[in-house]
Amino acid sequence: MNIKKSSESTCPIARSLDVLGDAWTMLILRDANSGLTRFDQFKKSLGIAPTMLTKRLATLTDEKLLEKRQYSERPPREEYVLTQAGRDYLPVLFMIGAWGRKHRGAGQLVRFLDAENGTDIQPVAIDAVTGAEIGTRAIKMVNPE
């Protein structure tokens, strides 16, 4: 895929994949939505090389999915906090996870529970206009004129 071309695409999926189509990026956002904020926490959770993590965090910060906040003056230390755009990505992650549980779910898998009542989260994508579950009705793509 031509990255420059997809960032200029009229397709919002192609544009989103420019920023979010990398596995490390999605896993960083998963961990951030689970409460991790510090470089060392991400590094330990993911087992990612520091240079790779630095690059991904910079991209997520540049794209305004995370923002840096100083949590220590001496020594100066920053943490990465989700923005609204980063929090808005959580349902996407859960839909990817639901697909993975259904189609790639062999073996022991992490469970995602509602913190208040302890039940498994079972995401479903619903079209707000029709109320229909996405994937149960035909779709049509209409290009801008």
mmCIF file with all atom_site columns, C-alpha atoms in Angstrom:
data_model
loop_
_atom_site.group_PDB
_atom_site.id
_atom_site.type_symbol
_atom_site.label_atom_id
_atom_site.label_alt_id
_atom_site.label_comp_id
_atom_site.label_asym_id
_atom_site.label_entity_id
_atom_site.label_seq_id
_atom_site.pdbx_PDB_ins_code
_atom_site.Cartn_x
_atom_site.Cartn_y
_atom_site.Cartn_z
_atom_site.occupancy
_atom_site.B_iso_or_equiv
_atom_site.pdbx_formal_charge
_atom_site.auth_seq_id
_atom_site.auth_comp_id
_atom_site.auth_asym_id
_atom_site.auth_atom_id
_atom_site.pdbx_PDB_model_num
ATOM 1   C CA . MET A 1 1   ? 0.000   0.000   0.000  1.00 0.00 ? 1   MET A CA 1
ATOM 2   C CA . ASN A 1 2   ? 1.282   3.449   -0.857 1.00 0.00 ? 2   ASN A CA 1
ATOM 3   C CA . ILE A 1 3   ? 1.263   5.215   2.536  1.00 0.00 ? 3   ILE A CA 1
ATOM 4   C CA . LYS A 1 4   ? 1.216   8.738   1.136  1.00 0.00 ? 4   LYS A CA 1
ATOM 5   C CA . LYS A 1 5   ? -1.591  7.879   -1.235 1.00 0.00 ? 5   LYS A CA 1
ATOM 6   C CA . SER A 1 6   ? -3.693  6.203   1.484  1.00 0.00 ? 6   SER A CA 1
ATOM 7   C CA . SER A 1 7   ? -3.333  9.228   3.787  1.00 0.00 ? 7   SER A CA 1
ATOM 8   C CA . GLU A 1 8   ? -4.940  11.285  1.030  1.00 0.00 ? 8   GLU A CA 1
ATOM 9   C CA . SER A 1 9   ? -7.560  8.664   0.245  1.00 0.00 ? 9   SER A CA 1
ATOM 10  C CA . THR A 1 10  ? -11.251 9.452   0.409  1.00 0.00 ? 10  THR A CA 1
ATOM 11  C CA . CYS A 1 11  ? -11.684 6.175   2.314  1.00 0.00 ? 11  CYS A CA 1
ATOM 12  C CA . PRO A 1 12  ? -11.666 6.731   6.104  1.00 0.00 ? 12  PRO A CA 1
ATOM 13  C CA . ILE A 1 13  ? -10.499 3.139   6.648  1.00 0.00 ? 13  ILE A CA 1
ATOM 14  C CA . ALA A 1 14  ? -7.389  3.694   4.496  1.00 0.00 ? 14  ALA A CA 1
ATOM 15  C CA . ARG A 1 15  ? -6.654  6.985   6.267  1.00 0.00 ? 15  ARG A CA 1
ATOM 16  C CA . SER A 1 16  ? -7.025  5.365   9.678  1.00 0.00 ? 16  SER A CA 1
ATOM 17  C CA . LEU A 1 17  ? -4.723  2.497   8.764  1.00 0.00 ? 17  LEU A CA 1
ATOM 18  C CA . ASP A 1 18  ? -1.947  5.017   8.077  1.00 0.00 ? 18  ASP A CA 1
ATOM 19  C CA . VAL A 1 19  ? -1.836  5.682   11.805 1.00 0.00 ? 19  VAL A CA 1
ATOM 20  C CA . LEU A 1 20  ? -3.440  2.631   13.393 1.00 0.00 ? 20  LEU A CA 1
ATOM 21  C CA . GLY A 1 21  ? -2.641  -0.230  11.034 1.00 0.00 ? 21  GLY A CA 1
ATOM 22  C CA . ASP A 1 22  ? 0.443   -1.363  12.907 1.00 0.00 ? 22  ASP A CA 1
ATOM 23  C CA . ALA A 1 23  ? 0.152   -4.139  15.527 1.00 0.00 ? 23  ALA A CA 1
ATOM 24  C CA . TRP A 1 24  ? 2.438   -2.363  18.026 1.00 0.00 ? 24  TRP A CA 1
ATOM 25  C CA . THR A 1 25  ? 0.331   0.784   17.776 1.00 0.00 ? 25  THR A CA 1
ATOM 26  C CA . MET A 1 26  ? -2.869  -1.122  18.509 1.00 0.00 ? 26  MET A CA 1
ATOM 27  C CA . LEU A 1 27  ? -1.285  -2.945  21.444 1.00 0.00 ? 27  LEU A CA 1
ATOM 28  C CA . ILE A 1 28  ? 0.025   0.318   22.916 1.00 0.00 ? 28  ILE A CA 1
ATOM 29  C CA . LEU A 1 29  ? -3.512  1.725   22.715 1.00 0.00 ? 29  LEU A CA 1
ATOM 30  C CA . ARG A 1 30  ? -4.873  -1.466  24.290 1.00 0.00 ? 30  ARG A CA 1
ATOM 31  C CA . ASP A 1 31  ? -2.461  -1.063  27.192 1.00 0.00 ? 31  ASP A CA 1
ATOM 32  C CA . ALA A 1 32  ? -3.131  2.670   27.499 1.00 0.00 ? 32  ALA A CA 1
ATOM 33  C CA . ASN A 1 33  ? -6.859  1.946   27.704 1.00 0.00 ? 33  ASN A CA 1
ATOM 34  C CA . SER A 1 34  ? -6.023  -0.567  30.462 1.00 0.00 ? 34  SER A CA 1
ATOM 35  C CA . GLY A 1 35  ? -4.318  2.154   32.494 1.00 0.00 ? 35  GLY A CA 1
ATOM 36  C CA . LEU A 1 36  ? -0.660  1.995   31.487 1.00 0.00 ? 36  LEU A CA 1
ATOM 37  C CA . THR A 1 37  ? 0.921   5.425   31.014 1.00 0.00 ? 37  THR A CA 1
ATOM 38  C CA . ARG A 1 38  ? 4.674   5.111   31.387 1.00 0.00 ? 38  ARG A CA 1
ATOM 39  C CA . PHE A 1 39  ? 7.333   4.088   28.896 1.00 0.00 ? 39  PHE A CA 1
ATOM 40  C CA . ASP A 1 40  ? 8.676   1.305   31.116 1.00 0.00 ? 40  ASP A CA 1
ATOM 41  C CA . GLN A 1 41  ? 5.177   -0.087  31.660 1.00 0.00 ? 41  GLN A CA 1
ATOM 42  C CA . PHE A 1 42  ? 4.562   -0.317  27.918 1.00 0.00 ? 42  PHE A CA 1
ATOM 43  C CA . LYS A 1 43  ? 8.011   -1.818  27.334 1.00 0.00 ? 43  LYS A CA 1
ATOM 44  C CA . LYS A 1 44  ? 7.497   -4.490  29.990 1.00 0.00 ? 44  LYS A CA 1
ATOM 45  C CA . SER A 1 45  ? 3.937   -5.341  28.924 1.00 0.00 ? 45  SER A CA 1
ATOM 46  C CA . LEU A 1 46  ? 4.738   -5.607  25.225 1.00 0.00 ? 46  LEU A CA 1
ATOM 47  C CA . GLY A 1 47  ? 8.340   -6.822  25.200 1.00 0.00 ? 47  GLY A CA 1
ATOM 48  C CA . ILE A 1 48  ? 8.994   -4.200  22.534 1.00 0.00 ? 48  ILE A CA 1
ATOM 49  C CA . ALA A 1 49  ? 12.403  -2.736  21.691 1.00 0.00 ? 49  ALA A CA 1
ATOM 50  C CA . PRO A 1 50  ? 12.861  0.762   23.180 1.00 0.00 ? 50  PRO A CA 1
ATOM 51  C CA . THR A 1 51  ? 13.547  2.341   19.775 1.00 0.00 ? 51  THR A CA 1
ATOM 52  C CA . MET A 1 52  ? 10.369  0.833   18.324 1.00 0.00 ? 52  MET A CA 1
ATOM 53  C CA . LEU A 1 53  ? 8.332   1.959   21.336 1.00 0.00 ? 53  LEU A CA 1
ATOM 54  C CA . THR A 1 54  ? 9.753   5.479   21.140 1.00 0.00 ? 54  THR A CA 1
ATOM 55  C CA . LYS A 1 55  ? 8.765   5.714   17.484 1.00 0.00 ? 55  LYS A CA 1
ATOM 56  C CA . ARG A 1 56  ? 5.236   4.395   18.059 1.00 0.00 ? 56  ARG A CA 1
ATOM 57  C CA . LEU A 1 57  ? 4.628   6.666   21.061 1.00 0.00 ? 57  LEU A CA 1
ATOM 58  C CA . ALA A 1 58  ? 5.847   9.665   19.035 1.00 0.00 ? 58  ALA A CA 1
ATOM 59  C CA . THR A 1 59  ? 3.415   8.816   16.235 1.00 0.00 ? 59  THR A CA 1
ATOM 60  C CA . LEU A 1 60  ? 0.507   8.364   18.645 1.00 0.00 ? 60  LEU A CA 1
ATOM 61  C CA . THR A 1 61  ? 1.402   11.694  20.268 1.00 0.00 ? 61  THR A CA 1
ATOM 62  C CA . ASP A 1 62  ? 1.767   13.477  16.902 1.00 0.00 ? 62  ASP A CA 1
ATOM 63  C CA . GLU A 1 63  ? -1.589  12.061  15.795 1.00 0.00 ? 63  GLU A CA 1
ATOM 64  C CA . LYS A 1 64  ? -3.182  13.186  19.077 1.00 0.00 ? 64  LYS A CA 1
ATOM 65  C CA . LEU A 1 65  ? -4.237  9.759   20.338 1.00 0.00 ? 65  LEU A CA 1
ATOM 66  C CA . LEU A 1 66  ? -1.900  10.184  23.320 1.00 0.00 ? 66  LEU A CA 1
ATOM 67  C CA . GLU A 1 67  ? -0.547  13.276  24.999 1.00 0.00 ? 67  GLU A CA 1
ATOM 68  C CA . LYS A 1 68  ? 2.574   13.666  27.106 1.00 0.00 ? 68  LYS A CA 1
ATOM 69  C CA . ARG A 1 69  ? 2.240   14.878  30.666 1.00 0.00 ? 69  ARG A CA 1
ATOM 70  C CA . GLN A 1 70  ? 5.082   15.521  33.056 1.00 0.00 ? 70  GLN A CA 1
ATOM 71  C CA . TYR A 1 71  ? 4.712   13.504  36.259 1.00 0.00 ? 71  TYR A CA 1
ATOM 72  C CA . SER A 1 72  ? 8.107   14.271  37.815 1.00 0.00 ? 72  SER A CA 1
ATOM 73  C CA . GLU A 1 73  ? 10.254  17.382  37.765 1.00 0.00 ? 73  GLU A CA 1
ATOM 74  C CA . ARG A 1 74  ? 13.377  15.819  39.284 1.00 0.00 ? 74  ARG A CA 1
ATOM 75  C CA . PRO A 1 75  ? 14.291  13.894  37.323 1.00 0.00 ? 75  PRO A CA 1
ATOM 76  C CA . PRO A 1 76  ? 12.034  15.123  34.518 1.00 0.00 ? 76  PRO A CA 1
ATOM 77  C CA . ARG A 1 77  ? 9.710   12.294  33.540 1.00 0.00 ? 77  ARG A CA 1
ATOM 78  C CA . GLU A 1 78  ? 6.706   12.165  31.245 1.00 0.00 ? 78  GLU A CA 1
ATOM 79  C CA . GLU A 1 79  ? 3.819   9.785   30.908 1.00 0.00 ? 79  GLU A CA 1
ATOM 80  C CA . TYR A 1 80  ? 1.488   9.125   27.995 1.00 0.00 ? 80  TYR A CA 1
ATOM 81  C CA . VAL A 1 81  ? -2.197  9.787   28.611 1.00 0.00 ? 81  VAL A CA 1
ATOM 82  C CA . LEU A 1 82  ? -5.060  8.941   26.284 1.00 0.00 ? 82  LEU A CA 1
ATOM 83  C CA . THR A 1 83  ? -6.809  11.790  24.532 1.00 0.00 ? 83  THR A CA 1
ATOM 84  C CA . GLN A 1 84  ? -10.461 11.583  23.537 1.00 0.00 ? 84  GLN A CA 1
ATOM 85  C CA . ALA A 1 85  ? -9.360  10.186  20.160 1.00 0.00 ? 85  ALA A CA 1
ATOM 86  C CA . GLY A 1 86  ? -7.395  7.461   21.956 1.00 0.00 ? 86  GLY A CA 1
ATOM 87  C CA . ARG A 1 87  ? -10.361 6.593   24.166 1.00 0.00 ? 87  ARG A CA 1
ATOM 88  C CA . ASP A 1 88  ? -12.613 6.537   21.093 1.00 0.00 ? 88  ASP A CA 1
ATOM 89  C CA . TYR A 1 89  ? -10.438 3.750   19.664 1.00 0.00 ? 89  TYR A CA 1
ATOM 90  C CA . LEU A 1 90  ? -11.310 1.309   22.479 1.00 0.00 ? 90  LEU A CA 1
ATOM 91  C CA . PRO A 1 91  ? -14.496 -0.017  20.802 1.00 0.00 ? 91  PRO A CA 1
ATOM 92  C CA . VAL A 1 92  ? -12.458 -0.715  17.648 1.00 0.00 ? 92  VAL A CA 1
ATOM 93  C CA . LEU A 1 93  ? -9.985  -2.754  19.704 1.00 0.00 ? 93  LEU A CA 1
ATOM 94  C CA . PHE A 1 94  ? -12.825 -4.679  21.296 1.00 0.00 ? 94  PHE A CA 1
ATOM 95  C CA . MET A 1 95  ? -14.322 -5.487  17.894 1.00 0.00 ? 95  MET A CA 1
ATOM 96  C CA . ILE A 1 96  ? -10.923 -6.732  16.690 1.00 0.00 ? 96  ILE A CA 1
ATOM 97  C CA . GLY A 1 97  ? -10.690 -8.790  19.882 1.00 0.00 ? 97  GLY A CA 1
ATOM 98  C CA . ALA A 1 98  ? -14.172 -10.253 19.345 1.00 0.00 ? 98  ALA A CA 1
ATOM 99  C CA . TRP A 1 99  ? -13.206 -11.253 15.807 1.00 0.00 ? 99  TRP A CA 1
ATOM 100 C CA . GLY A 1 100 ? -10.009 -12.818 17.137 1.00 0.00 ? 100 GLY A CA 1
ATOM 101 C CA . ARG A 1 101 ? -11.865 -14.727 19.848 1.00 0.00 ? 101 ARG A CA 1
ATOM 102 C CA . LYS A 1 102 ? -14.276 -16.107 17.223 1.00 0.00 ? 102 LYS A CA 1
ATOM 103 C CA . HIS A 1 103 ? -11.835 -16.874 14.397 1.00 0.00 ? 103 HIS A CA 1
ATOM 104 C CA . ARG A 1 104 ? -8.406  -17.137 16.079 1.00 0.00 ? 104 ARG A CA 1
ATOM 105 C CA . GLY A 1 105 ? -9.506  -18.258 19.528 1.00 0.00 ? 105 GLY A CA 1
ATOM 106 C CA . ALA A 1 106 ? -7.764  -21.568 20.126 1.00 0.00 ? 106 ALA A CA 1
ATOM 107 C CA . GLY A 1 107 ? -6.173  -21.973 23.554 1.00 0.00 ? 107 GLY A CA 1
ATOM 108 C CA . GLN A 1 108 ? -6.265  -19.807 26.641 1.00 0.00 ? 108 GLN A CA 1
ATOM 109 C CA . LEU A 1 109 ? -7.256  -16.184 25.980 1.00 0.00 ? 109 LEU A CA 1
ATOM 110 C CA . VAL A 1 110 ? -7.369  -13.065 28.106 1.00 0.00 ? 110 VAL A CA 1
ATOM 111 C CA . ARG A 1 111 ? -10.892 -12.159 29.190 1.00 0.00 ? 111 ARG A CA 1
ATOM 112 C CA . PHE A 1 112 ? -12.161 -8.586  29.234 1.00 0.00 ? 112 PHE A CA 1
ATOM 113 C CA . LEU A 1 113 ? -14.638 -8.017  32.039 1.00 0.00 ? 113 LEU A CA 1
ATOM 114 C CA . ASP A 1 114 ? -16.976 -5.211  32.957 1.00 0.00 ? 114 ASP A CA 1
ATOM 115 C CA . ALA A 1 115 ? -15.321 -3.825  36.102 1.00 0.00 ? 115 ALA A CA 1
ATOM 116 C CA . GLU A 1 116 ? -18.639 -3.117  37.843 1.00 0.00 ? 116 GLU A CA 1
ATOM 117 C CA . ASN A 1 117 ? -20.435 -6.440  37.440 1.00 0.00 ? 117 ASN A CA 1
ATOM 118 C CA . GLY A 1 118 ? -17.662 -8.867  36.422 1.00 0.00 ? 118 GLY A CA 1
ATOM 119 C CA . THR A 1 119 ? -19.327 -10.104 33.249 1.00 0.00 ? 119 THR A CA 1
ATOM 120 C CA . ASP A 1 120 ? -17.473 -10.759 30.005 1.00 0.00 ? 120 ASP A CA 1
ATOM 121 C CA . ILE A 1 121 ? -17.656 -7.860  27.563 1.00 0.00 ? 121 ILE A CA 1
ATOM 122 C CA . GLN A 1 122 ? -19.245 -9.022  24.310 1.00 0.00 ? 122 GLN A CA 1
ATOM 123 C CA . PRO A 1 123 ? -19.029 -6.155  21.826 1.00 0.00 ? 123 PRO A CA 1
ATOM 124 C CA . VAL A 1 124 ? -21.420 -5.772  18.916 1.00 0.00 ? 124 VAL A CA 1
ATOM 125 C CA . ALA A 1 125 ? -21.252 -3.057  16.264 1.00 0.00 ? 125 ALA A CA 1
ATOM 126 C CA . ILE A 1 126 ? -24.654 -1.522  15.628 1.00 0.00 ? 126 ILE A CA 1
ATOM 127 C CA . ASP A 1 127 ? -25.612 1.025   12.998 1.00 0.00 ? 127 ASP A CA 1
ATOM 128 C CA . ALA A 1 128 ? -27.101 3.925   14.963 1.00 0.00 ? 128 ALA A CA 1
ATOM 129 C CA . VAL A 1 129 ? -29.509 4.841   12.151 1.00 0.00 ? 129 VAL A CA 1
ATOM 130 C CA . THR A 1 130 ? -31.038 1.429   11.348 1.00 0.00 ? 130 THR A CA 1
ATOM 131 C CA . GLY A 1 131 ? -30.308 -0.395  14.600 1.00 0.00 ? 131 GLY A CA 1
ATOM 132 C CA . ALA A 1 132 ? -28.999 -3.321  12.538 1.00 0.00 ? 132 ALA A CA 1
ATOM 133 C CA . GLU A 1 133 ? -25.880 -5.215  13.536 1.00 0.00 ? 133 GLU A CA 1
ATOM 134 C CA . ILE A 1 134 ? -23.094 -4.263  11.144 1.00 0.00 ? 134 ILE A CA 1
ATOM 135 C CA . GLY A 1 135 ? -22.311 -7.191  8.870  1.00 0.00 ? 135 GLY A CA 1
ATOM 136 C CA . THR A 1 136 ? -25.897 -8.407  8.642  1.00 0.00 ? 136 THR A CA 1
ATOM 137 C CA . ARG A 1 137 ? -26.894 -6.113  5.775  1.00 0.00 ? 137 ARG A CA 1
ATOM 138 C CA . ALA A 1 138 ? -25.302 -5.341  2.435  1.00 0.00 ? 138 ALA A CA 1
ATOM 139 C CA . ILE A 1 139 ? -23.154 -2.215  2.245  1.00 0.00 ? 139 ILE A CA 1
ATOM 140 C CA . LYS A 1 140 ? -22.530 0.159   -0.614 1.00 0.00 ? 140 LYS A CA 1
ATOM 141 C CA . MET A 1 141 ? -19.540 2.473   -0.982 1.00 0.00 ? 141 MET A CA 1
ATOM 142 C CA . VAL A 1 142 ? -20.237 5.909   -2.437 1.00 0.00 ? 142 VAL A CA 1
ATOM 143 C CA . ASN A 1 143 ? -17.233 7.967   -3.523 1.00 0.00 ? 143 ASN A CA 1
ATOM 144 C CA . PRO A 1 144 ? -17.316 11.740  -3.088 1.00 0.00 ? 144 PRO A CA 1
ATOM 145 C CA . GLU A 1 145 ? -17.866 13.714  -6.238 1.00 0.00 ? 145 GLU A CA 1
#
